[in-house]
XYZ file of C-alpha atoms in Angstrom:
566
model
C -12.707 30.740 8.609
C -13.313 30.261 4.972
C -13.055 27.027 3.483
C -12.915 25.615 -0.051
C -14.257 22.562 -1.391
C -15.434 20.427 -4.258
C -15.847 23.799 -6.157
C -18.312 25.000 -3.476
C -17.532 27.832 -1.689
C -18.578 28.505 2.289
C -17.620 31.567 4.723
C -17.635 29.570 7.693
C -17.854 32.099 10.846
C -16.853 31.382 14.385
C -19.596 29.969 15.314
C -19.723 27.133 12.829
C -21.823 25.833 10.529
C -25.364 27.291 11.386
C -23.874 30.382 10.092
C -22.582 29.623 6.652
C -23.037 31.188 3.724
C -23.150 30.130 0.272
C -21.327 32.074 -1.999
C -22.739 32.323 -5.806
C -22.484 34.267 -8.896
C -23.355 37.935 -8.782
C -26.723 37.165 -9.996
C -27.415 35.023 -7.299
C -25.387 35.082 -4.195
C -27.251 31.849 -2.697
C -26.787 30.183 -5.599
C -26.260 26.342 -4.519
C -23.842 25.202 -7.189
C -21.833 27.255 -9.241
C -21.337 25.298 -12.933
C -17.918 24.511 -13.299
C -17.398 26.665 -16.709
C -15.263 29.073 -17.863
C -15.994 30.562 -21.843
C -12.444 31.863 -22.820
C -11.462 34.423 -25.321
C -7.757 33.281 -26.837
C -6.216 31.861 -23.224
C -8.076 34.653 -21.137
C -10.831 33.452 -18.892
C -13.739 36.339 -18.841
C -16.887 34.591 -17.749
C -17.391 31.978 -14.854
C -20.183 29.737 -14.154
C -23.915 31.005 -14.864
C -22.439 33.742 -17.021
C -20.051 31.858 -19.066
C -23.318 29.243 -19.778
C -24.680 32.229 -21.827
C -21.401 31.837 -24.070
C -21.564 28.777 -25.067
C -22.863 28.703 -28.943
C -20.482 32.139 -29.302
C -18.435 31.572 -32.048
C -15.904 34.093 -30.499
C -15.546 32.026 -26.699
C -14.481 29.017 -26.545
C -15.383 27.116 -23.827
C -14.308 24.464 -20.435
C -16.401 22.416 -19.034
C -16.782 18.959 -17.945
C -12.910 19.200 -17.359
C -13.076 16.808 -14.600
C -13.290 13.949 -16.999
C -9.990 14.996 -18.237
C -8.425 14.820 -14.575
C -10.188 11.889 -14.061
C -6.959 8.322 -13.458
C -7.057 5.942 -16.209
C -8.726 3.398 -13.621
C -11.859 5.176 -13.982
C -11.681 5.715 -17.587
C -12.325 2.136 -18.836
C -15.211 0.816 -18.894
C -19.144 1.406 -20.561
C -19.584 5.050 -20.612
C -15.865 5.453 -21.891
C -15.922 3.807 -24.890
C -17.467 6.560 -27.538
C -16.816 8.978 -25.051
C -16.408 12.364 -26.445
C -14.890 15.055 -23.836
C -15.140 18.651 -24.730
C -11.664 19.747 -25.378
C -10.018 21.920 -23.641
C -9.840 25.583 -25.326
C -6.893 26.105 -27.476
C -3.254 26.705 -25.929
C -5.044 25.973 -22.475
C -3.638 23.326 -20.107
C -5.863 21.550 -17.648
C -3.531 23.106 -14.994
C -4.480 26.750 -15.660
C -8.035 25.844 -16.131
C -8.255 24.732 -12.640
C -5.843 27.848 -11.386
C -8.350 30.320 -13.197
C -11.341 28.524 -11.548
C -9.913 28.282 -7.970
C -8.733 32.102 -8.582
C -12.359 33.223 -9.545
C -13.785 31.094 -6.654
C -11.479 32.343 -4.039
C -11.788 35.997 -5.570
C -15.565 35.268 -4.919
C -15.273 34.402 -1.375
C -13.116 36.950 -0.149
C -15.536 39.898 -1.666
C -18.675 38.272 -0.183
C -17.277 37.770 3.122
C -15.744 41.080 3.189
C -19.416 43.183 1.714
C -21.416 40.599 4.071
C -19.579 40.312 7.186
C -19.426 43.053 10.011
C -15.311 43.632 9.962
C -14.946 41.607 7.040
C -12.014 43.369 5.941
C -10.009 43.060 9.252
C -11.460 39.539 9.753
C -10.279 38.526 6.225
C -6.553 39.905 6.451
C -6.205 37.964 9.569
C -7.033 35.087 8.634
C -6.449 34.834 4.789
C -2.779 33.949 5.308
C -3.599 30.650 7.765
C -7.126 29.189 7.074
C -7.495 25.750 5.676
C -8.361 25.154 1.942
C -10.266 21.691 1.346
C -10.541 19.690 -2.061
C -13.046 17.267 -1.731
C -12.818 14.944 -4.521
C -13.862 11.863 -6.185
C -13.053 8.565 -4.296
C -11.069 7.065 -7.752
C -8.803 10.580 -7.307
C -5.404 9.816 -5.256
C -1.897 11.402 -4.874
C -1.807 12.389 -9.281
C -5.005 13.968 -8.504
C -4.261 15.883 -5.297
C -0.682 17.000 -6.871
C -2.293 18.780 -9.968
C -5.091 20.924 -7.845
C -2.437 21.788 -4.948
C 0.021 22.924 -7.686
C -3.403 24.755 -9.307
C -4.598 26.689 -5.846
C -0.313 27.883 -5.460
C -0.446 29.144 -9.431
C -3.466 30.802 -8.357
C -2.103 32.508 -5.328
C -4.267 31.098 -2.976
C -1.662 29.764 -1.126
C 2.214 29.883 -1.071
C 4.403 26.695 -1.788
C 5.845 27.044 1.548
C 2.032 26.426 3.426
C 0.671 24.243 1.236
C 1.239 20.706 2.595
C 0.316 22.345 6.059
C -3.227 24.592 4.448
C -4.509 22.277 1.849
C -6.435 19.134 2.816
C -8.350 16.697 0.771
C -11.360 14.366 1.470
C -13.308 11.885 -0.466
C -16.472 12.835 -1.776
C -17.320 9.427 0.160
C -16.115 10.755 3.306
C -17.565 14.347 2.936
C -21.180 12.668 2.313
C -21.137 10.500 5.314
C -20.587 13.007 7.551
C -23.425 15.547 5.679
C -25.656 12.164 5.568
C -25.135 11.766 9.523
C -26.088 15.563 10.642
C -29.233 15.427 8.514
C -30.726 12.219 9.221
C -31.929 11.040 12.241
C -29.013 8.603 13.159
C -30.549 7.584 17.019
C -33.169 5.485 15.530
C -30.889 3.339 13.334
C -26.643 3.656 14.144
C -25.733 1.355 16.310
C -22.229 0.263 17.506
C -21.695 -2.426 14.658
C -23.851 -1.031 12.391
C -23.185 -1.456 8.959
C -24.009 1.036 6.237
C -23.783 2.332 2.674
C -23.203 5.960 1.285
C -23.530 6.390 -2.112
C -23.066 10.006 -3.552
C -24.277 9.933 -7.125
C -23.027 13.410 -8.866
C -22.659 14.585 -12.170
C -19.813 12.538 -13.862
C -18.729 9.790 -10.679
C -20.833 7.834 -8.526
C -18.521 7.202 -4.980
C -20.057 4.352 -2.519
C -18.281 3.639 0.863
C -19.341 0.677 3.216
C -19.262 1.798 6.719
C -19.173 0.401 10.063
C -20.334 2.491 13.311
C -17.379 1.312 15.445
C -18.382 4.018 18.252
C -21.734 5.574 19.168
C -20.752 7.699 21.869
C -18.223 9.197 21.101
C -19.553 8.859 17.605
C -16.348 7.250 15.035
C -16.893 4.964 11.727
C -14.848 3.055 9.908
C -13.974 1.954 6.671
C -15.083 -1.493 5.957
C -13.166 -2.405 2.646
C -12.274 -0.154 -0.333
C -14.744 2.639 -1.705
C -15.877 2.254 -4.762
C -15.886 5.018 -7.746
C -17.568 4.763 -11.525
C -17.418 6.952 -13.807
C -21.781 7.121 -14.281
C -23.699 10.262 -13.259
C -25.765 12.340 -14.048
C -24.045 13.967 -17.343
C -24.321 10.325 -18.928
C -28.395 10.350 -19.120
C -27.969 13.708 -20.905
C -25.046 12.232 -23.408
C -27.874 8.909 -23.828
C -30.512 12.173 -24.278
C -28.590 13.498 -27.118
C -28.388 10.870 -28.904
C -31.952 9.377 -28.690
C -32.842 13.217 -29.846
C -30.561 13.201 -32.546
C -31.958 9.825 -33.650
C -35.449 10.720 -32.933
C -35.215 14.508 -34.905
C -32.868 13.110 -37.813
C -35.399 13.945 -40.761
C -36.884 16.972 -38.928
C -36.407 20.471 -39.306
C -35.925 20.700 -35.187
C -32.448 17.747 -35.414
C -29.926 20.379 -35.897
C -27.304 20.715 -33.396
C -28.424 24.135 -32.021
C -31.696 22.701 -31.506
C -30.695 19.603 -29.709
C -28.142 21.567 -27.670
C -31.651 23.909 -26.198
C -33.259 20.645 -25.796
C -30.573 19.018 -23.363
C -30.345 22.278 -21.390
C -34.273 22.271 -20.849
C -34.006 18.574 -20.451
C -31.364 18.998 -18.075
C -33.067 21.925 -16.018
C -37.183 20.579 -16.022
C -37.564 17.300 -17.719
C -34.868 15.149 -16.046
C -35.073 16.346 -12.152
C -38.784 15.093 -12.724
C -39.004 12.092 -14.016
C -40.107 9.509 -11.981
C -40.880 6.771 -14.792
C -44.973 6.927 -13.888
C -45.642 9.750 -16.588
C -47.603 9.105 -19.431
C -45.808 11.689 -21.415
C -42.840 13.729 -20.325
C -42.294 16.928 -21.928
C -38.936 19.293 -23.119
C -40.280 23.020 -23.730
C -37.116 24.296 -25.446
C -39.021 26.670 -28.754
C -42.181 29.217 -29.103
C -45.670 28.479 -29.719
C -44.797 28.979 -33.678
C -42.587 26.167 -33.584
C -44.595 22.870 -34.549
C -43.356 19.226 -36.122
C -46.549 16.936 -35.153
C -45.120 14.220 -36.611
C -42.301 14.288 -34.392
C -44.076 15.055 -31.179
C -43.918 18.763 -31.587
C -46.283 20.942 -30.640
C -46.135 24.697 -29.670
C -42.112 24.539 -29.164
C -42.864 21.729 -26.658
C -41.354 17.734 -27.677
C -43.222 15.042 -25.818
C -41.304 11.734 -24.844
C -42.663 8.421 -23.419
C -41.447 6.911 -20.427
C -39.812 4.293 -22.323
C -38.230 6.562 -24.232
C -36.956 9.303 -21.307
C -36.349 5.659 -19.131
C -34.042 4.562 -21.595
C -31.484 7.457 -21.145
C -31.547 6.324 -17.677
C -30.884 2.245 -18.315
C -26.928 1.956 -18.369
C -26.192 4.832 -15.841
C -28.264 3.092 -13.620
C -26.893 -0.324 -14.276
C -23.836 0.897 -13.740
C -24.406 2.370 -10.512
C -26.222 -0.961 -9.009
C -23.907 -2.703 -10.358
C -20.601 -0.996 -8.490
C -23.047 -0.791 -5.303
C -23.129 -4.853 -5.109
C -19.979 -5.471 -5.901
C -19.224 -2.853 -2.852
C -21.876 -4.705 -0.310
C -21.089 -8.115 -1.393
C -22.710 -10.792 0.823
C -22.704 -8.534 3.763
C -25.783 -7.984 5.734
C -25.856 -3.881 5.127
C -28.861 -2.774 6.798
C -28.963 0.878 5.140
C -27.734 2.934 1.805
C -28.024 6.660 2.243
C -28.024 8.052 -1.453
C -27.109 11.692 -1.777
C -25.641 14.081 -4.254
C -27.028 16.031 -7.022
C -28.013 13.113 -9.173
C -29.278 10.856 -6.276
C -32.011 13.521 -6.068
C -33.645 12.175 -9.086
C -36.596 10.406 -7.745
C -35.934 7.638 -10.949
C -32.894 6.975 -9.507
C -34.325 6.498 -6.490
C -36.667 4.503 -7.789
C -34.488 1.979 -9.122
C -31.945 1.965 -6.178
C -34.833 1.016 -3.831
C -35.859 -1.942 -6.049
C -32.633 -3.088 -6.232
C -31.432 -2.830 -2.633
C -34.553 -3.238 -0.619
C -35.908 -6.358 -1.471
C -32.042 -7.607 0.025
C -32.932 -6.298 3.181
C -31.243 -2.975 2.527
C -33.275 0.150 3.445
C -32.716 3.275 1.276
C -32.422 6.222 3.077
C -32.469 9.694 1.445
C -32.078 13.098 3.104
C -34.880 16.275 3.267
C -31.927 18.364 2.800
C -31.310 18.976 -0.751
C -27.899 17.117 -1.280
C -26.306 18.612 -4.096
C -24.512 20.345 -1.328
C -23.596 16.991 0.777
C -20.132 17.162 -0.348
C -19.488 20.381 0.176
C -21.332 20.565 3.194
C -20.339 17.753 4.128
C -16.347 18.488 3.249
C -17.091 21.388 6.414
C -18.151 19.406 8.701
C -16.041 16.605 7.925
C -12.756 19.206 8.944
C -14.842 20.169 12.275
C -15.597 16.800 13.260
C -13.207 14.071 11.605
C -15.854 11.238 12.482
C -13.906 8.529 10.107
C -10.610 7.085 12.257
C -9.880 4.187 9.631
C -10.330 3.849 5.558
C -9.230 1.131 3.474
C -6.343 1.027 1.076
C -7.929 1.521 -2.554
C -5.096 -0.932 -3.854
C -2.099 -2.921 -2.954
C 0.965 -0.571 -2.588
C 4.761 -1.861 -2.414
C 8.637 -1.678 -3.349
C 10.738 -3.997 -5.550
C 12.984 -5.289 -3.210
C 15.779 -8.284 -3.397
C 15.517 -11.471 -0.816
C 17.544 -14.117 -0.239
C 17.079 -17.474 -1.913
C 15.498 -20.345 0.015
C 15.822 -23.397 -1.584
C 12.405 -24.612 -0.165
C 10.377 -21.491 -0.951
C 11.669 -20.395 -3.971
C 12.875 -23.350 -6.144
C 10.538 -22.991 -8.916
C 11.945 -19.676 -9.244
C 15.876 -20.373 -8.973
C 16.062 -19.614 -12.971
C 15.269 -16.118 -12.277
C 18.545 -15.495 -9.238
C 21.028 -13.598 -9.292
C 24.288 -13.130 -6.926
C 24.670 -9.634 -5.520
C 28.163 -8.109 -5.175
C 28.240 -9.350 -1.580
C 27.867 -13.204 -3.328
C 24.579 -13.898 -2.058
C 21.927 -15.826 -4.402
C 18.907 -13.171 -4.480
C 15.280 -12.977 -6.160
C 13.994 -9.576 -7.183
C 10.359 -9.576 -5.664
C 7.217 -7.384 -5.067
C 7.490 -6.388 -1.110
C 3.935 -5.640 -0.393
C 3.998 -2.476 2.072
C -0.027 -1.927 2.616
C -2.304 -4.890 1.158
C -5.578 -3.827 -0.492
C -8.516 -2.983 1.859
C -6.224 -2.167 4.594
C -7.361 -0.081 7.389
C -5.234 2.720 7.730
C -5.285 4.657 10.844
C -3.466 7.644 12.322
C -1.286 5.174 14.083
C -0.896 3.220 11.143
C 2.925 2.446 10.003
C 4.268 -0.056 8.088
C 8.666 -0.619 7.426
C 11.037 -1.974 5.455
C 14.714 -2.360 5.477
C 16.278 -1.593 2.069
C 19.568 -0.784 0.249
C 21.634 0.986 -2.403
C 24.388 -0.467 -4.016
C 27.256 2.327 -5.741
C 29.790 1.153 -7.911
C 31.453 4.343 -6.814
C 31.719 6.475 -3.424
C 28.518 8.092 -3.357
C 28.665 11.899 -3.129
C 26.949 14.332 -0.808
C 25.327 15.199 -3.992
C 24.043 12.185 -5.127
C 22.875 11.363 -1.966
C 21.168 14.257 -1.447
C 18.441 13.581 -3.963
C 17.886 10.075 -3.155
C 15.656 8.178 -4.883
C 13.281 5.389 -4.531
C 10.066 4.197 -5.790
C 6.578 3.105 -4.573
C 4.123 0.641 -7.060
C 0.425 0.077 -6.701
C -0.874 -3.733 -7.961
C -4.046 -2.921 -10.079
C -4.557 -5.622 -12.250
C -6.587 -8.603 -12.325
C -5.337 -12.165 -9.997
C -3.387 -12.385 -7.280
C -0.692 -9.909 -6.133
C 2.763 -11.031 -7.872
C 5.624 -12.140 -6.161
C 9.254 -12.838 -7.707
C 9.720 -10.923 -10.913
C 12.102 -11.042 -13.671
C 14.989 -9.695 -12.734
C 15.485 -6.461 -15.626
C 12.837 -7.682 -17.510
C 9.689 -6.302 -18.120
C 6.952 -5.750 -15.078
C 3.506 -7.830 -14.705
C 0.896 -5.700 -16.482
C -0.786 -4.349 -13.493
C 2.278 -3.473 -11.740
C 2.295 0.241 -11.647
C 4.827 2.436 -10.770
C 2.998 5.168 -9.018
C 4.604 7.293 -6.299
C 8.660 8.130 -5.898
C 9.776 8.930 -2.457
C 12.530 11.655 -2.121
C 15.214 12.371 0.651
C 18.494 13.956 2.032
C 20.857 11.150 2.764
C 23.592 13.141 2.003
C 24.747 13.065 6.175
C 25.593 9.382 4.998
C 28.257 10.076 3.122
C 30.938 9.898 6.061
C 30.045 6.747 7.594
C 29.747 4.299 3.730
C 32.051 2.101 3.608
C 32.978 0.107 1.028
C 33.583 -3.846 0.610
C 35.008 -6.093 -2.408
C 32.621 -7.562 -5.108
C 33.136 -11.518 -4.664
C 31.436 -11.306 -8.465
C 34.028 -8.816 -10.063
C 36.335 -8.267 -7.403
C 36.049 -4.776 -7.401
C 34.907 -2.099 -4.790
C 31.447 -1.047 -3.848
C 29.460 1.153 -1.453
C 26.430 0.148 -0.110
C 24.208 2.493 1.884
C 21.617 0.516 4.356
C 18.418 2.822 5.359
C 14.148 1.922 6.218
C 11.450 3.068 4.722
C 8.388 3.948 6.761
C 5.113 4.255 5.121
C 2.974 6.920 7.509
C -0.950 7.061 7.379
C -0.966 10.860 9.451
C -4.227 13.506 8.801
C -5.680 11.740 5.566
C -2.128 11.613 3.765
C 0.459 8.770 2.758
C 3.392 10.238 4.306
C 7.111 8.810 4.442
C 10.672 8.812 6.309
C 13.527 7.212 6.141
C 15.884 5.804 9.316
C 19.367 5.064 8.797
C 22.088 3.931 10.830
C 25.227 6.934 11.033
C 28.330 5.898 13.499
C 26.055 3.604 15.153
C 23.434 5.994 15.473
C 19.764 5.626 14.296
C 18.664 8.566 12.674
C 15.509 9.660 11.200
C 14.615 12.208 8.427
C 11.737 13.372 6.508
C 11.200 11.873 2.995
C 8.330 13.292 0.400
C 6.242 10.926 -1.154
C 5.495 12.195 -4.938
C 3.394 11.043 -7.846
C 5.403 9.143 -10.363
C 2.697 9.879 -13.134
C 2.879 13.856 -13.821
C -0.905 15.066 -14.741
């Protein structure tokens, strides 16, 4: 069964996961990680990861990478490491959506040949299967329904997989989620998860950092839980090569060595030797990027080789590493956590894990790493995660509602009276905020919450117009409490965002709406009466509508969409 995820690729086989393979460029079919880059010519993709690297100062390519940033919401785009931020832009004429469509193509074109050259059958096994096997995203924890909606429209433009399958094929997991389950079949979990046990994962990759706060809730059967909302900043390990740059570029100003093409050699050496070594104990630390002829003593260069201090290489690493100890306290809070497991490719940088131990351990916190190298843990981890499904409840992210109208109580809501209004039916209402799933919520498979709701016509609504019926879902993510009454019309609380749209068929309603006479204008109007149910069902917000048709409840599917199109 292949299975996709986090730009990873796996042939899983039928006996699981002790005989996966790793699929990887031509060069290097165990590659571990394939660099998410694509060097265009016009809007034609022609070279993919490794290869399209060797591209990137040709004039005649132009290139895509770090186009995650561009996907990332805007909640994860404020902040330090945004301000002076400077994405590489796109290639000319091509959208974000067909950048991820021509990566997911080459990826899945990738996969299918490998299996097929490597595996006894392969061909047979492969057109069996191709049309039903699962596809999984794994993806940051700050990534939610916008996110999802842009990659599964990607993997059907790339013919991967049909409109018609996709809501059934495609699945996506946190990177949170996908590490927790990697971290728990590589470490030794008998000798510290206990039933109660709370615990820390913190996947630090190249652009996010995501940190989820477990509890063990089960040991045997094994099952976690979500303890509050995951955390996701935008701080890995691409930021200590952006800090790099510039200290170079400060640093090489008045040499011959500053020039762009120069600094660009540097950051890929840096990138490749310097940085995966640094510890912070070295004396001198250096970036081998020229030939023996090349030679700037008074810059530190000698025999194409630039020598740093620690203090100099440390301070690349200051704010990405304030960042991320930062978001992990704010996560633990004043809870006794009794271990962090730090992955990804980043947390393999034994400065990091310098500074995470320092931070967390002297709280009582032990820092656990893994043996494994974890640049895979997500999409390792994104495998196991769809074998074993360890997590049964995860917390709402933010506060998630409908406007709504209730009636006025004179007690509850006189400060607010100003702000009533009389429906048609003559009753004194108050537009509100009708809070569906509270923030830090534990949502499990049996997780539902209601509401009863209307629609008022100043007309006989038509099968047509009922049809497409319409209504809308907001998230709260500002700052302060959750807000109640709102002005009626009037402009919403900043914070208030209108984020999803639900869509149904109502149109079997049009027989049984009656109408009544406005006590406001006398005149007639339909009102149709119906429920929303908010679903938590295989990792997805899902919806329905009931309704009540000649005294008959009746129930139909509704599809929960993404107000904000990506």
């Amino acid at each position: 069964m292949p299975i996709l995820g986090s730009f990873r690729l796996f042939a899983l086989s039928s006996n699981g996961l002790d005989n996966q393979k790793r699929v990887g460029t031509r060069r290097s079919a165990y590659e571990l990680v394939i660099p998410t880059i694509i060097a265009y010519q016009g809007s034609e993709p022609k070279f993919f990861g490794a290869e399209a690297r060797e591209y990137i100062d040709d004039e005649e390519y132009e290139i895509a990478r770090w186009f995650k940033l561009h996907l990332h919401p805007m909640s994860m785009k404020s902040g330090h490491f945004s301000e002076g931020l400077e994405i590489p832009s796109l290639p000319s004429g091509v959208p974000l959506l067909k950048v991820y469509s021509d990566f997911m193509r080459y990826l899945y074109k990738s996969t299918r040949d490998f299996f097929i050259t490597n595996t006894p059958n392969g061909q047979n096994i492969w057109s069996r299967l191709q049309d039903r096997m699962p596809l999984i995203f794994c993806t940051p924890n700050g990534w939610d329904m916008s996110e999802h909606s842009l990659l599964t429209e990607a993997a059907i433009s790339a013919g991967i997989v049909p409109s018609s399958d996709s809501e059934e094929r495609l699945w996506f997991v946190t990177e949170g989620e996908a590490s927790v389950h990697y971290s728990l079949a590589h470490t030794k979990t008998a000798e510290w998860l206990k039933q109660d046990t709370l615990f820390a994962v913190t996947d630090a990759g190249g652009s996010t950092v995501d940190s989820t706060l477990y509890r063990c809730r089960s040991r045997t059967p094994l099952a976690l839980e979500e303890v509050c909302a995951s955390a996701c900043v935008q701080a890995g390990g691409v930021f200590v090569d952006r800090a790099m740059q510039t200290i170079l570029e400060n640093k090489l100003k008045e040499s011959s060595y500053g020039d762009s093409d120069m600094i660009a050699a540097m950051i890929r050496q840096f990138e490749q030797k310097t940085k995966r070594a640094f510890d912070g104990t070295q004396v001198s630390n250096t970036i081998q990027f020229g030939f023996p002829r090349d030679n700037d003593k008074s810059h530190g260069i000698i025999k194409g080789k630039l020598s740093l201090t620690s203090d100099e290489v440390g301070s690349a690493y200051t704010d990405v590493t304030s960042s991320i100890i930062d978001s992990c306290k704010e996560l633990l809070g004043a809870r006794l956590v009794q271990h962090l497991l730090l992955v990804g490719g980043f947390g393999e940088s034994p400065y990091l894990k310098k500074q995470i131990r320092q931070a967390f351990e002297k709280q009582g916190t032990q820092v656990v790493t893994i043996d494994e190298p974890s640049k895979k843990a997500a999409a390792d981890g994104a495998v196991i995660w769809y074998l074993a499904q360890l997590v049964e409840g995860r917390a709402a992210r933010f506060t998630c509602g409908i406007l709504g109208a209730v009636r006025y109580d004179n007690k509850r809501h006189k400060d607010h009276e100003s702000k009533c209004f009389t429906n048609e039916a003559g009753e004194k209402r108050l537009e509100v905020f009708i809070v569906l799933i509270p923030k830090n919520t534990i949502l499990t498979n049996d997780w539902r919450s209601s509401w009863s709701s209307q629609a008022t016509y100043n007309s006989a609504p038509t099968a047509s117009k009922l049809g497409k019926f319409k209504d809308e879902l907001y998230t709260w993510q500002g700052d302060g409490p959750v807000p109640y009454v709102l002005n009626r019309k009037g402009k919403l609380p900043s914070g208030l965002i209108k984020s999803f749209r639900i869509e149904a068929n109502l149109s079997s309603l049009c027989s049984s709406v009656k109408s009544d006479t406005s006590k406001v204008s006398g005149e007639p109007y339909w009102v149709v009466r119906y429920k929303i149910d908010v679903l938590f069902r295989s990792m997805k917000l899902m919806a329905r509508l009931r309704w009540i048709e000649n005294g008959v409840e009746r129930t139909g599917p509704a599809t929960i969409i993404p107000s904000v199109k990506l």
